[in-house]
PDB file of C-alpha atoms in Angstrom:
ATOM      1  CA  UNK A 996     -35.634  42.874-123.401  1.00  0.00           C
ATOM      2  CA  UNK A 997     -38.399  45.039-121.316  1.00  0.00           C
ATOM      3  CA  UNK A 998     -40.259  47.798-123.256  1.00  0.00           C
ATOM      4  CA  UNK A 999     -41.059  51.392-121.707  1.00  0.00           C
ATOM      5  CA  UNK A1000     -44.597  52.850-121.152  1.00  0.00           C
ATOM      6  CA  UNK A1001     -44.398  56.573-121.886  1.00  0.00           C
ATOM      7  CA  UNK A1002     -47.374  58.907-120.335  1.00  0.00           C
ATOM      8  CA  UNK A1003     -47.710  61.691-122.765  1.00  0.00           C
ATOM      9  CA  UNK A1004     -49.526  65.050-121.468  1.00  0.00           C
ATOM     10  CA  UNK A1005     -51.953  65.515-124.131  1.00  0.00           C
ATOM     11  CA  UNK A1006     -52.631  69.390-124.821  1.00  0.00           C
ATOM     12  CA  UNK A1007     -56.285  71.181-123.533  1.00  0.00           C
ATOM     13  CA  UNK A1008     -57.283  72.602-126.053  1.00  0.00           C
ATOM     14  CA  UNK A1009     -54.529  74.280-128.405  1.00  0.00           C
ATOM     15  CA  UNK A1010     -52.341  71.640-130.671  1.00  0.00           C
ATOM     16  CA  UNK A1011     -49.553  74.005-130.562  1.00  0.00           C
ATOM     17  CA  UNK A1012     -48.886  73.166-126.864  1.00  0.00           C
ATOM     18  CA  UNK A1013     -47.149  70.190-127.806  1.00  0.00           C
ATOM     19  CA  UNK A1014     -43.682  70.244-127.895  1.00  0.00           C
ATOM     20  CA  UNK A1015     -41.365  67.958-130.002  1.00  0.00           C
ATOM     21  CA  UNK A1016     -40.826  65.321-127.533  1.00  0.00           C
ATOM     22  CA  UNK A1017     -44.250  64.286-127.686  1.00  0.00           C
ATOM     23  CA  UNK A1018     -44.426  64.415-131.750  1.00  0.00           C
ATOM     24  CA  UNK A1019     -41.731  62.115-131.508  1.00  0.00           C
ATOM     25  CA  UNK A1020     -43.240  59.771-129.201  1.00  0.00           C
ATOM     26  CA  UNK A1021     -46.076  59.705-131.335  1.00  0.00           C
ATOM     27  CA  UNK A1022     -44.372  59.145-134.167  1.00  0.00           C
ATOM     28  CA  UNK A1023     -42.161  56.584-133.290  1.00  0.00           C
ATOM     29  CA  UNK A1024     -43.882  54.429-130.083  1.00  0.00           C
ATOM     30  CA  UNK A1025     -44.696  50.616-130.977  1.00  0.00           C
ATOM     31  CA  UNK A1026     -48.144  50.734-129.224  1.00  0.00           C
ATOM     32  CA  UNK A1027     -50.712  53.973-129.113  1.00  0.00           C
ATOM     33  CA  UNK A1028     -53.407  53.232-125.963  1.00  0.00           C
ATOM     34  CA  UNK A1029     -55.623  56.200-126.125  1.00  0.00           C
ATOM     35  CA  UNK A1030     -58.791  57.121-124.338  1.00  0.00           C
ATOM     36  CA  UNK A1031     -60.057  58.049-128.086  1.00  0.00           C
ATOM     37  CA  UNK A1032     -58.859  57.034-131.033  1.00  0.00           C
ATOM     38  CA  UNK A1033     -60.894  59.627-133.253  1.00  0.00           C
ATOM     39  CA  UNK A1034     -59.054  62.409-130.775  1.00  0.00           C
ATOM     40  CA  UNK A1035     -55.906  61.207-131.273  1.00  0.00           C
ATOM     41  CA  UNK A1036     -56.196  61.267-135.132  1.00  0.00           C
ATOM     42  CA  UNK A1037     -57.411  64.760-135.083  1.00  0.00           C
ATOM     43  CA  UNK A1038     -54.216  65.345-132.864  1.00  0.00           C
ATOM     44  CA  UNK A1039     -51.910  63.621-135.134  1.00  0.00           C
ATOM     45  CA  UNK A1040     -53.099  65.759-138.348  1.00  0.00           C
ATOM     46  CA  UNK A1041     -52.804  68.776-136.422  1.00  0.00           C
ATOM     47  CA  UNK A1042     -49.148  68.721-135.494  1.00  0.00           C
ATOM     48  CA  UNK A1043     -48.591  66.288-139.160  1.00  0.00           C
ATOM     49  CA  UNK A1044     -47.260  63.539-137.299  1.00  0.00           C
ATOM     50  CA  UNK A1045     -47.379  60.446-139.219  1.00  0.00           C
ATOM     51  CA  UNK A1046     -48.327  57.711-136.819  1.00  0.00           C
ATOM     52  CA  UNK A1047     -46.466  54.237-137.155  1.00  0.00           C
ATOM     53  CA  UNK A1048     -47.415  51.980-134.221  1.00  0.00           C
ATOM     54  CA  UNK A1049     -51.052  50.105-133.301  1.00  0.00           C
ATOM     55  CA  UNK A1050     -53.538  51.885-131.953  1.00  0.00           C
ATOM     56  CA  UNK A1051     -56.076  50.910-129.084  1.00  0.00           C
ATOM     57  CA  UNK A1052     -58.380  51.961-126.902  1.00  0.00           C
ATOM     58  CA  UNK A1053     -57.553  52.266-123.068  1.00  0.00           C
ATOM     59  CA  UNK A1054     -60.491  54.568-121.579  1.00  0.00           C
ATOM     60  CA  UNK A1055     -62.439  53.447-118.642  1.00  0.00           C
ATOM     61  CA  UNK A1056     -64.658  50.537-119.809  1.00  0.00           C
ATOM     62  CA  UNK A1057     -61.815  48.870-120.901  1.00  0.00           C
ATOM     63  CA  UNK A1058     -59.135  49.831-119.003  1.00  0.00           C
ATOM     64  CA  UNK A1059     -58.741  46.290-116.846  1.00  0.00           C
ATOM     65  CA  UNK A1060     -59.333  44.440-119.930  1.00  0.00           C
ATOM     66  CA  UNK A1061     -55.975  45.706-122.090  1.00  0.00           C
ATOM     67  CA  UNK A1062     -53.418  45.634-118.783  1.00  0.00           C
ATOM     68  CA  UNK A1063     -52.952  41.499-120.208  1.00  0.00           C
ATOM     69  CA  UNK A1064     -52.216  42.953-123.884  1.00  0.00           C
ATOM     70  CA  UNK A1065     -50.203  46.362-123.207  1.00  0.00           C
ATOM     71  CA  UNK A1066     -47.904  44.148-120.516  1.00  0.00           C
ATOM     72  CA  UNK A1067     -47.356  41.528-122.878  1.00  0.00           C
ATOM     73  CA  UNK A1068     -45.830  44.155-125.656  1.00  0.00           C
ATOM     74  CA  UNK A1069     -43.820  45.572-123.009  1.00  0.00           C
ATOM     75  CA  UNK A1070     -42.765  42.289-122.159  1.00  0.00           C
ATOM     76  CA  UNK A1071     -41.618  41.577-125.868  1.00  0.00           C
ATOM     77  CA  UNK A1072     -39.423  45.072-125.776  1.00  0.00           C
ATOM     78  CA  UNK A1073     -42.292  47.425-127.753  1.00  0.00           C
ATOM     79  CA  UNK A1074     -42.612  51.314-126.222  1.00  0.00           C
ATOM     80  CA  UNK A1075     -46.047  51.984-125.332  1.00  0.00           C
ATOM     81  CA  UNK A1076     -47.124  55.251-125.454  1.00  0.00           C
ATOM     82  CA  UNK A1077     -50.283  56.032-123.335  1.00  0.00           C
ATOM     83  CA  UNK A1078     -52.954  59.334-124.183  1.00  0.00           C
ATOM     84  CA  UNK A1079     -55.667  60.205-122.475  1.00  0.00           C
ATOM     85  CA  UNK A1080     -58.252  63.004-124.596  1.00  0.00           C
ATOM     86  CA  UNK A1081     -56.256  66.082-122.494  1.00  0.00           C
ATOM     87  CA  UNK A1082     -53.396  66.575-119.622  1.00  0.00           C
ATOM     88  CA  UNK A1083     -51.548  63.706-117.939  1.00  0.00           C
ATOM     89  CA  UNK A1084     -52.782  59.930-117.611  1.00  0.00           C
ATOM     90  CA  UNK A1085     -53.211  59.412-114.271  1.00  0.00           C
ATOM     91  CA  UNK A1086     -54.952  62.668-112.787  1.00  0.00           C
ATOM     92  CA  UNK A1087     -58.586  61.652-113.073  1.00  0.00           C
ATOM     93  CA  UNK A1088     -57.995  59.703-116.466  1.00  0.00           C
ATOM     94  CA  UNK A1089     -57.439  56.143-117.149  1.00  0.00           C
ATOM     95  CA  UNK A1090     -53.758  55.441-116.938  1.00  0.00           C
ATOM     96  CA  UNK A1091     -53.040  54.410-112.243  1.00  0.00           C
ATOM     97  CA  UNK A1092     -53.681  50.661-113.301  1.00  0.00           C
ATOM     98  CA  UNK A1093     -51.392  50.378-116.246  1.00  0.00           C
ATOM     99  CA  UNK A1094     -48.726  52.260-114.290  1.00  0.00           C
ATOM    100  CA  UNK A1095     -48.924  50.014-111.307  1.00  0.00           C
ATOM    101  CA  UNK A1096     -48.642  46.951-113.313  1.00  0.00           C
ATOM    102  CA  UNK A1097     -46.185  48.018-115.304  1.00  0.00           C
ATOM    103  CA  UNK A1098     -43.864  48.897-112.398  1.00  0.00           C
ATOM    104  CA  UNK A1099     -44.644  45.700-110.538  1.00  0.00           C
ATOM    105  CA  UNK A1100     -43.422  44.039-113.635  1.00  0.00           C
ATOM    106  CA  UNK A1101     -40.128  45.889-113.607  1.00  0.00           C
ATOM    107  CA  UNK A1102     -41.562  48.214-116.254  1.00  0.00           C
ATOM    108  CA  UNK A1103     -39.343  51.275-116.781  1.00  0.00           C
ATOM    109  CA  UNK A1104     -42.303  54.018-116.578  1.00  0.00           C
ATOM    110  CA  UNK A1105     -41.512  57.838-118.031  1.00  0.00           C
ATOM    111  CA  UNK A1106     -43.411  60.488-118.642  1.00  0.00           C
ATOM    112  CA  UNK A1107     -43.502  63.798-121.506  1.00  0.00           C
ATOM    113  CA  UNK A1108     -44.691  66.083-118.929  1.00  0.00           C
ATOM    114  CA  UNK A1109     -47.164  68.290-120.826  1.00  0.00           C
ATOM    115  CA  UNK A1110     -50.244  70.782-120.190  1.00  0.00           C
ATOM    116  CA  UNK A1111     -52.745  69.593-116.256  1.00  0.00           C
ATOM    117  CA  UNK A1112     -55.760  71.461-116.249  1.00  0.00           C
ATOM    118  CA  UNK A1113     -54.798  71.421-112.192  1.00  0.00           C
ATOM    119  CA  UNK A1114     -51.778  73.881-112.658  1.00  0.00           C
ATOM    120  CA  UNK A1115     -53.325  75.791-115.437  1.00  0.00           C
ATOM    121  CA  UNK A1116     -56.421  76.610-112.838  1.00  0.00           C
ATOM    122  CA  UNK A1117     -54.456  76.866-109.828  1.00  0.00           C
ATOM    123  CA  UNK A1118     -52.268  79.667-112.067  1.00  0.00           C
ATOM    124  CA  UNK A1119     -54.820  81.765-113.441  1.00  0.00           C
ATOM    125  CA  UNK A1120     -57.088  81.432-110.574  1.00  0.00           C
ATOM    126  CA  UNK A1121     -55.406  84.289-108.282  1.00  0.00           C
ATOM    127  CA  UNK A1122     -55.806  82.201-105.262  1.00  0.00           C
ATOM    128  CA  UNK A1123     -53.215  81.389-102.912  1.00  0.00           C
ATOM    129  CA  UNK A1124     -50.951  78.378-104.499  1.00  0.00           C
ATOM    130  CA  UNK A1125     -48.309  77.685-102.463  1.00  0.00           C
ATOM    131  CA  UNK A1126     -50.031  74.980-100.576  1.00  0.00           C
ATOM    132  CA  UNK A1127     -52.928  73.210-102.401  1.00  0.00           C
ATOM    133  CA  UNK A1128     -54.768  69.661-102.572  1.00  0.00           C
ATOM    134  CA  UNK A1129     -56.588  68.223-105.540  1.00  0.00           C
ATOM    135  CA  UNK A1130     -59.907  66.786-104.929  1.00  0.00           C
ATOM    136  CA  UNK A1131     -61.019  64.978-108.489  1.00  0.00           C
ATOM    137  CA  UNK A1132     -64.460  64.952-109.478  1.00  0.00           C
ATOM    138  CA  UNK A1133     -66.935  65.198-106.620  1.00  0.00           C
ATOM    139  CA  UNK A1134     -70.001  62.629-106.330  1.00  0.00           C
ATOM    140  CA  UNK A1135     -72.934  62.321-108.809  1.00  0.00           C
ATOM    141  CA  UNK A1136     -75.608  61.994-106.084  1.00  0.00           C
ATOM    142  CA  UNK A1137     -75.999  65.476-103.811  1.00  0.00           C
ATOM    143  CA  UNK A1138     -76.325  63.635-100.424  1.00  0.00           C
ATOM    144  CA  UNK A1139     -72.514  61.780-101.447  1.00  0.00           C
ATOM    145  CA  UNK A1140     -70.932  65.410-102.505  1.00  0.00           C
ATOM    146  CA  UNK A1141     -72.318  67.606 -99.766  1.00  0.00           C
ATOM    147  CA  UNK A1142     -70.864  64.553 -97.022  1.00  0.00           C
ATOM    148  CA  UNK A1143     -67.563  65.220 -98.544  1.00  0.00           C
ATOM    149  CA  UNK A1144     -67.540  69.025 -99.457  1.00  0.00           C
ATOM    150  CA  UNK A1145     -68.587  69.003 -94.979  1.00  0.00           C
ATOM    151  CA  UNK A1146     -65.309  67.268 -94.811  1.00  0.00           C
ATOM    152  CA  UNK A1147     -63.241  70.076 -96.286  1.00  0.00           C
ATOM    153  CA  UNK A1148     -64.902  72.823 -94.379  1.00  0.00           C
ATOM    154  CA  UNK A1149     -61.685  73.252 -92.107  1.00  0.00           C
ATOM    155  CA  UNK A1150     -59.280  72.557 -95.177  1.00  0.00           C
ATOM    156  CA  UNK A1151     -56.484  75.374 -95.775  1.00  0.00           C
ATOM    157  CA  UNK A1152     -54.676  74.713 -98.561  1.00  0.00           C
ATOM    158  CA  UNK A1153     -56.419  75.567-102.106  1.00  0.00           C
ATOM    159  CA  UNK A1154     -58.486  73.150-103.337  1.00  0.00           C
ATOM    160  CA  UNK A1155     -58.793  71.970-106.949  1.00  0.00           C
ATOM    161  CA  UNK A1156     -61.794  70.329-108.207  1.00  0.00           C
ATOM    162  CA  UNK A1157     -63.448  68.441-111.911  1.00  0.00           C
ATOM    163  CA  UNK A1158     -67.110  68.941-112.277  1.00  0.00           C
ATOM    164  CA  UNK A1159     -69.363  68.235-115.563  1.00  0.00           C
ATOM    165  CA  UNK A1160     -71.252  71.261-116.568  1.00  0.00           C
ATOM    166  CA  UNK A1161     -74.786  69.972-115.671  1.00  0.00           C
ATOM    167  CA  UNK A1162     -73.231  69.332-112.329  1.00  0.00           C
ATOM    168  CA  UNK A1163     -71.695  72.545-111.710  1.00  0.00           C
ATOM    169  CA  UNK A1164     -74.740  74.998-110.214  1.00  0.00           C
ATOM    170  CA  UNK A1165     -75.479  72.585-108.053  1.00  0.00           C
ATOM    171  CA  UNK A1166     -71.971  71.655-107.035  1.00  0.00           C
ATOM    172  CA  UNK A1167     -71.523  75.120-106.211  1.00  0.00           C
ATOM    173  CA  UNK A1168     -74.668  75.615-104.100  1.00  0.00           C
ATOM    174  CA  UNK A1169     -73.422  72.882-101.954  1.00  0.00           C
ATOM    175  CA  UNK A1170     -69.776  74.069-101.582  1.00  0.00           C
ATOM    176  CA  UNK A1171     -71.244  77.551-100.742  1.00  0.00           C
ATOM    177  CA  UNK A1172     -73.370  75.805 -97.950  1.00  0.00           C
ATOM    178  CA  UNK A1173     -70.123  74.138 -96.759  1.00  0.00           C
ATOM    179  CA  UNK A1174     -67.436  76.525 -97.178  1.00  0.00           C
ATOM    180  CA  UNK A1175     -69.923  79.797 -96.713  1.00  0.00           C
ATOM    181  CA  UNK A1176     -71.468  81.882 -99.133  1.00  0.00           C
ATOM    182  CA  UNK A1177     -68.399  84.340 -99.235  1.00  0.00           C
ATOM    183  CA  UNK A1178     -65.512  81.867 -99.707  1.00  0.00           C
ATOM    184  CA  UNK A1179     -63.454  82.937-102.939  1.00  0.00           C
ATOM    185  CA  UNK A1180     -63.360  80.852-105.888  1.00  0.00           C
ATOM    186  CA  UNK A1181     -62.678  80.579-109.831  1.00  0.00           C
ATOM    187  CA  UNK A1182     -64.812  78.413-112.141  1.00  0.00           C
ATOM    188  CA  UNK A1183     -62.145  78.175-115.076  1.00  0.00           C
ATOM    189  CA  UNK A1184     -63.892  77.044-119.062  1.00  0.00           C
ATOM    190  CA  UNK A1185     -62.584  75.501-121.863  1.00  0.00           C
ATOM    191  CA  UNK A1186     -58.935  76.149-120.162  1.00  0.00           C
ATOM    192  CA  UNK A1187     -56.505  77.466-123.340  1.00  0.00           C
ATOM    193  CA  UNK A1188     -59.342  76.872-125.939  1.00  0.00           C
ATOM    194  CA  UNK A1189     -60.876  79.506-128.211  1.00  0.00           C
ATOM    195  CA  UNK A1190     -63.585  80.409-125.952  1.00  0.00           C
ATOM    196  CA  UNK A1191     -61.545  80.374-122.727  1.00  0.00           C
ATOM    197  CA  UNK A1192     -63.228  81.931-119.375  1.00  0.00           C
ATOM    198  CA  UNK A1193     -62.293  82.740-115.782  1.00  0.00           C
ATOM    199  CA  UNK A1194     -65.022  83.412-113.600  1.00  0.00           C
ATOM    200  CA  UNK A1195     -63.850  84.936-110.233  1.00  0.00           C
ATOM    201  CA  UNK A1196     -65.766  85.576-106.943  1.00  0.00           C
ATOM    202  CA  UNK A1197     -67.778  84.158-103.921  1.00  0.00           C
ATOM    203  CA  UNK A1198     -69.244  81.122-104.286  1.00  0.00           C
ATOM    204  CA  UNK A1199     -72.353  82.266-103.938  1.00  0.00           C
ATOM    205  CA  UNK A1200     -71.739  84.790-106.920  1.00  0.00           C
ATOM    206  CA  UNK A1201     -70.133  81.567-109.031  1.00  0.00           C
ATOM    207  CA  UNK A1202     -73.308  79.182-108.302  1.00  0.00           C
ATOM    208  CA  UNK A1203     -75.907  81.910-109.237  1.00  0.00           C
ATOM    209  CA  UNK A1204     -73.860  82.820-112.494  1.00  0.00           C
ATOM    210  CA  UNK A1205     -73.789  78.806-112.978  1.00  0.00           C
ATOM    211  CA  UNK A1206     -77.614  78.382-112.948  1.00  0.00           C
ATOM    212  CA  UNK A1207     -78.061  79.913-116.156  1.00  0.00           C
ATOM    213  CA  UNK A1208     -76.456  77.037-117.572  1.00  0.00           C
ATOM    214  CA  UNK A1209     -72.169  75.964-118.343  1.00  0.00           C
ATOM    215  CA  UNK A1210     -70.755  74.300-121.141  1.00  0.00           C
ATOM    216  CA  UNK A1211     -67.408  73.256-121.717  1.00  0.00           C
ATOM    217  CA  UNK A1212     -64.928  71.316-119.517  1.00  0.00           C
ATOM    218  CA  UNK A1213     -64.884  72.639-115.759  1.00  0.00           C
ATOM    219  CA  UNK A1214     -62.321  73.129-113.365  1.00  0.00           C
ATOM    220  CA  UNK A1215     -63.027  74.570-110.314  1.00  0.00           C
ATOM    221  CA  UNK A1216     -60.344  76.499-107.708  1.00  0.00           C
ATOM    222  CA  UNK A1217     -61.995  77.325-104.227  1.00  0.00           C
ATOM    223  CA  UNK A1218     -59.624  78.754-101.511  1.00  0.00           C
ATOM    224  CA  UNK A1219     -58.605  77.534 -98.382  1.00  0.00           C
ATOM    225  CA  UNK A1220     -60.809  77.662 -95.071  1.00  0.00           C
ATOM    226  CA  UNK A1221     -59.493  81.524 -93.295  1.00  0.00           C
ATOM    227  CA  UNK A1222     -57.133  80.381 -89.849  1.00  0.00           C
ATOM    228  CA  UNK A1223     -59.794  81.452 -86.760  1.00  0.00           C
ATOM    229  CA  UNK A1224     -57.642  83.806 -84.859  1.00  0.00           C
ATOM    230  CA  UNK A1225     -57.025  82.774 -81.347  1.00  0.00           C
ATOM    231  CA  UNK A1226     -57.759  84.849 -78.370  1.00  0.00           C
ATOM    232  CA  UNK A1227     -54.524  84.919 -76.328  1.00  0.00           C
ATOM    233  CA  UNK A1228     -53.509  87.434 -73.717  1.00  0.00           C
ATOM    234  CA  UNK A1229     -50.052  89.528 -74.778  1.00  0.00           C
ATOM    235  CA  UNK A1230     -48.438  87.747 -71.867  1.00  0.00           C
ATOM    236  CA  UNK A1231     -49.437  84.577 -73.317  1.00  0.00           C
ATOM    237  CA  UNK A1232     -48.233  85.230 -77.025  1.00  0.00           C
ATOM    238  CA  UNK A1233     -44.963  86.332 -75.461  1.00  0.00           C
ATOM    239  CA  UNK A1234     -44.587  82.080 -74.022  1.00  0.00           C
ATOM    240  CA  UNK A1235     -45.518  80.930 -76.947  1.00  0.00           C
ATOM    241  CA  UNK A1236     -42.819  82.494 -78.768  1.00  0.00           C
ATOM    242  CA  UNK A1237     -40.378  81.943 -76.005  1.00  0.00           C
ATOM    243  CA  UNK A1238     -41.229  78.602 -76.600  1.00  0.00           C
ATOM    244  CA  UNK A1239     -40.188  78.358 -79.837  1.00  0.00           C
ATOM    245  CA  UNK A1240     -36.952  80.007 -78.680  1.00  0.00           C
ATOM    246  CA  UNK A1241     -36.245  77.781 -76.144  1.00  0.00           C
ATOM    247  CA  UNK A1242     -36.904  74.824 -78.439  1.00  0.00           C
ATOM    248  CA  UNK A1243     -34.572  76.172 -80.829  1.00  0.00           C
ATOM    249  CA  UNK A1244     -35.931  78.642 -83.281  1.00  0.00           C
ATOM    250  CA  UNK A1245     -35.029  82.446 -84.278  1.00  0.00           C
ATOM    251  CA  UNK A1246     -36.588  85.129 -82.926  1.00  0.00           C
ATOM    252  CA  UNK A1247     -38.323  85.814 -86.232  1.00  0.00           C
ATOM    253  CA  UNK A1248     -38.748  82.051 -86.875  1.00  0.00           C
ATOM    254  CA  UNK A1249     -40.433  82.182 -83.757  1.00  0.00           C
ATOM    255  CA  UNK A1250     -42.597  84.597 -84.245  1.00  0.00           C
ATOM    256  CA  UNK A1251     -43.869  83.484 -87.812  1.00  0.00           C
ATOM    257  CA  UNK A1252     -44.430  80.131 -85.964  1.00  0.00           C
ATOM    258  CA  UNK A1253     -46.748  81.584 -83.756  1.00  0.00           C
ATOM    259  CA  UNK A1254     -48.463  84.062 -86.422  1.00  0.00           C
ATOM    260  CA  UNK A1255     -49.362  80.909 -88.465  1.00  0.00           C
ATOM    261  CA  UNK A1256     -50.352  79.210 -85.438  1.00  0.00           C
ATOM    262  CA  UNK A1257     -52.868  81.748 -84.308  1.00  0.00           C
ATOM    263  CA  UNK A1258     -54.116  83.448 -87.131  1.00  0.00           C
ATOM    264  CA  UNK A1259     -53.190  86.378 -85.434  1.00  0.00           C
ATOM    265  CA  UNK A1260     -51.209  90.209 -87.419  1.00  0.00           C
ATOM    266  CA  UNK A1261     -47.726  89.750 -86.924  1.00  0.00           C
ATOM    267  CA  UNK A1262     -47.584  93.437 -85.272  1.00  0.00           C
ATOM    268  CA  UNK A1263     -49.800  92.107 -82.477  1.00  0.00           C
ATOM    269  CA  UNK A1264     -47.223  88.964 -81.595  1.00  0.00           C
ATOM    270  CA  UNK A1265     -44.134  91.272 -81.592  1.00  0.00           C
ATOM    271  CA  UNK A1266     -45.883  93.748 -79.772  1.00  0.00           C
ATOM    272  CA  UNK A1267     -46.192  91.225 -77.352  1.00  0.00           C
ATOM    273  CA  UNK A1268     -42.657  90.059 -77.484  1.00  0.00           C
ATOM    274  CA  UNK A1269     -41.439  93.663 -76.907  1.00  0.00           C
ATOM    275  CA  UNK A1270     -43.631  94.456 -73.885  1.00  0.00           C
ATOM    276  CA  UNK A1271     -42.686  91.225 -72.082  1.00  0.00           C
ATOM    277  CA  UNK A1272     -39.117  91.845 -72.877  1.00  0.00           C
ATOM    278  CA  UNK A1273     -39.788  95.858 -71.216  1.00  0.00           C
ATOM    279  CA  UNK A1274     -41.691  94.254 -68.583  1.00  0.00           C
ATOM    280  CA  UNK A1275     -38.595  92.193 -67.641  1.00  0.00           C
ATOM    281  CA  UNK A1276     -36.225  94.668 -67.890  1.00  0.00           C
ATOM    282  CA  UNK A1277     -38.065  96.593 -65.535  1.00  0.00           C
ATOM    283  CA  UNK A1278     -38.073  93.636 -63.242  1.00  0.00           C
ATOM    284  CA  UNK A1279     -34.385  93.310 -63.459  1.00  0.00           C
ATOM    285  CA  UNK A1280     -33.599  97.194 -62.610  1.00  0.00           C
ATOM    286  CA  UNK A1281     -36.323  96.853 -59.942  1.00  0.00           C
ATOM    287  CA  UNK A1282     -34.192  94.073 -58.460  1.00  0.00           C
TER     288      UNK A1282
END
C-alpha cells in the first residue's frame, strides 16, 4: 500500500490564515518534514493542533539526505506531510526533490493550497497581473545579478522577485540600471504580518528608500519592459490588419492584434483602417 505526500501552504505571517484542511493534516499525517521544527511547534500551539506523527527536518542542508527515509514511509503506506517556514514547498523552498521522487515512485502527490508570498505581492502591488513570470532570488555576487537583471531588460510580463534585506538596496540599484531609473515597482515587507508595508514607485525612488536599511522578508514586484511603438505609415497599419483579416481574424480581433503588436493607441490603427477603406471606395466610384 503507497502512502501520499501532502504539500501544505504554510501561512506568512498570521496563524489565522490556515484553514481546517491543513489543521487536519497536521493533526493526523504519519510523518511531519519541516524546514523548522521550532516553527512548526509555534504553529501547532497557535491553531491548538495536537500533533501525532514524527517530526523531521527537510530544509536545504539536508534535503538530499531524507529523500531515502521520507520514500521509504511512503513506501510502507504512512502520509507525509511536508512544511516549509511560510507559503508552498516548492516555490523557492525545499520541497522539487521530494516531489520528483515521489512521483517517479508512483507517489500520489497533493497539495493544501494555502497563502504564496508571489500572489500576495503580485495582488497588492497595483501592477499589471494578467501576465507575469517569477524570477526567485537573484544572485549573491553583483557581477552574477546585474548579468541576469540585463537579461530581463526586454521582459513584459510582471516580474516577481525574493531578495534578503541586506541585499535589497543594492538589488535595486542594479535593476534600476537595467530596467531604467523610472520603471514602476513595489518592495512588499513582512507580507500579512503586524508590521506589513507596501512601498510603491520608480525604482530609483525604491533603491534610495532601501539604503537606509530593510528588515523583514522581501518580495519585490517590478513591471514589465513598456512595448516600443513602431513607426508605420497609415497605409501600412491598414495591411497589417488586413492581414489578420485575410488570415482569419475579426475586424476588431484584428485590430487588437496589431495594437499589441505595435505598441501603437488603438484610435491611430482604426484611423488607419477607415481611411484605407475611404481611400478605396473612392477608387471604386472613380472606376
Amino acid at each position: 500500500m503507497v502512502g501520499r505526500l501532502v504539500l501544505g501552504g504554510a501561512p506568512l505571517g498570521q496563524p489565522g490564515d490556515v484553514g481546517p484542511r491543513l489543521r487536519s493534516a497536521m493533526a493526523t499525517a504519519d510523518v511531519l518534514a519541516v524546514e523548522d521544527t521550532r516553527r512548526l511547534h509555534r504553529l501547532a500551539a497557535d491553531l491548538e493542533v495536537q500533533l501525532s506523527g514524527k517530526v523531521v527536518t527537510f530544509h536545504e542542508s539536508v534535503e538530499r539526505s531524507r529523500l531515502p527515509g521520507l520514500l521509504t514511509a511512503l513506501a510502507e503506506g504512512r502520509t507525509v506531510l511536508l512544511l516549509t517556514d511560510a507559503g508552498m514547498p516548492s516555490v523557492s523552498d525545499p520541497g522539487y526533490t521530494l516531489v520528483r521522487a515521489a512521483i517517479d515512485a508512483g507517489v500520489a502527490v497533493t497539495s493544501v493550497p494555502g497563502p504564496s508570498a508571489v500572489t500576495t505581492a503580485l495582488a497588492v502591488s497595483g501592477l499589471p497581473v494578467d501576465r507575469f513570470c517569477f524570477e526567485g532570488f537573484l544572485p549573491r555576487k553583483g557581477g552574477e545579478r546585474r548579468s541576469r537583471l540585463a537579461g530581463l531588460a526586454d521582459e513584459r510580463r510582471t516580474m516577481v522577485f525574493f531578495e534578503s534585506p541586506h541585499r535589497l538596496a543594492d538589488a535595486l540599484t542594479d535593476a534600476a540600471a537595467a530596467f531604467g531609473p523610472d520603471r514602476p515597482a513595489a518592495v512588499c515587507r513582512e507580507l500579512t504580518k503586524t508590521h506589513e508595508e507596501v512601498r510603491r514607485g520608480a525604482l530609483s525612488e525604491l533603491a534610495a528608500w532601501a539604503a537606509d536599511g530593510v528588515r523583514g522578508e522581501i518580495t519585490v514586484v517590478v513591471g514589465g519592459a513598456p512595448v516600443a511603438p513602431v513607426s508605420l505609415s497609415p497605409s501600412e497599419l491598414a495591411a497589417e490588419v488586413a492581414a489578420e483579416e485575410a488570415a482569419g481574424a475579426t475586424r476588431k480581433d484584428a485590430i487588437r492584434a496589431v495594437v499589441v503588436r505595435t505598441g501603437l493607441p488603438r484610435r491611430t490603427v482604426y484611423d488607419a483602417v477607415v481611411a484605407a477603406k475611404g481611400g478605396e471606395q473612392a477608387a471604386s466610384g472613380g472606376s
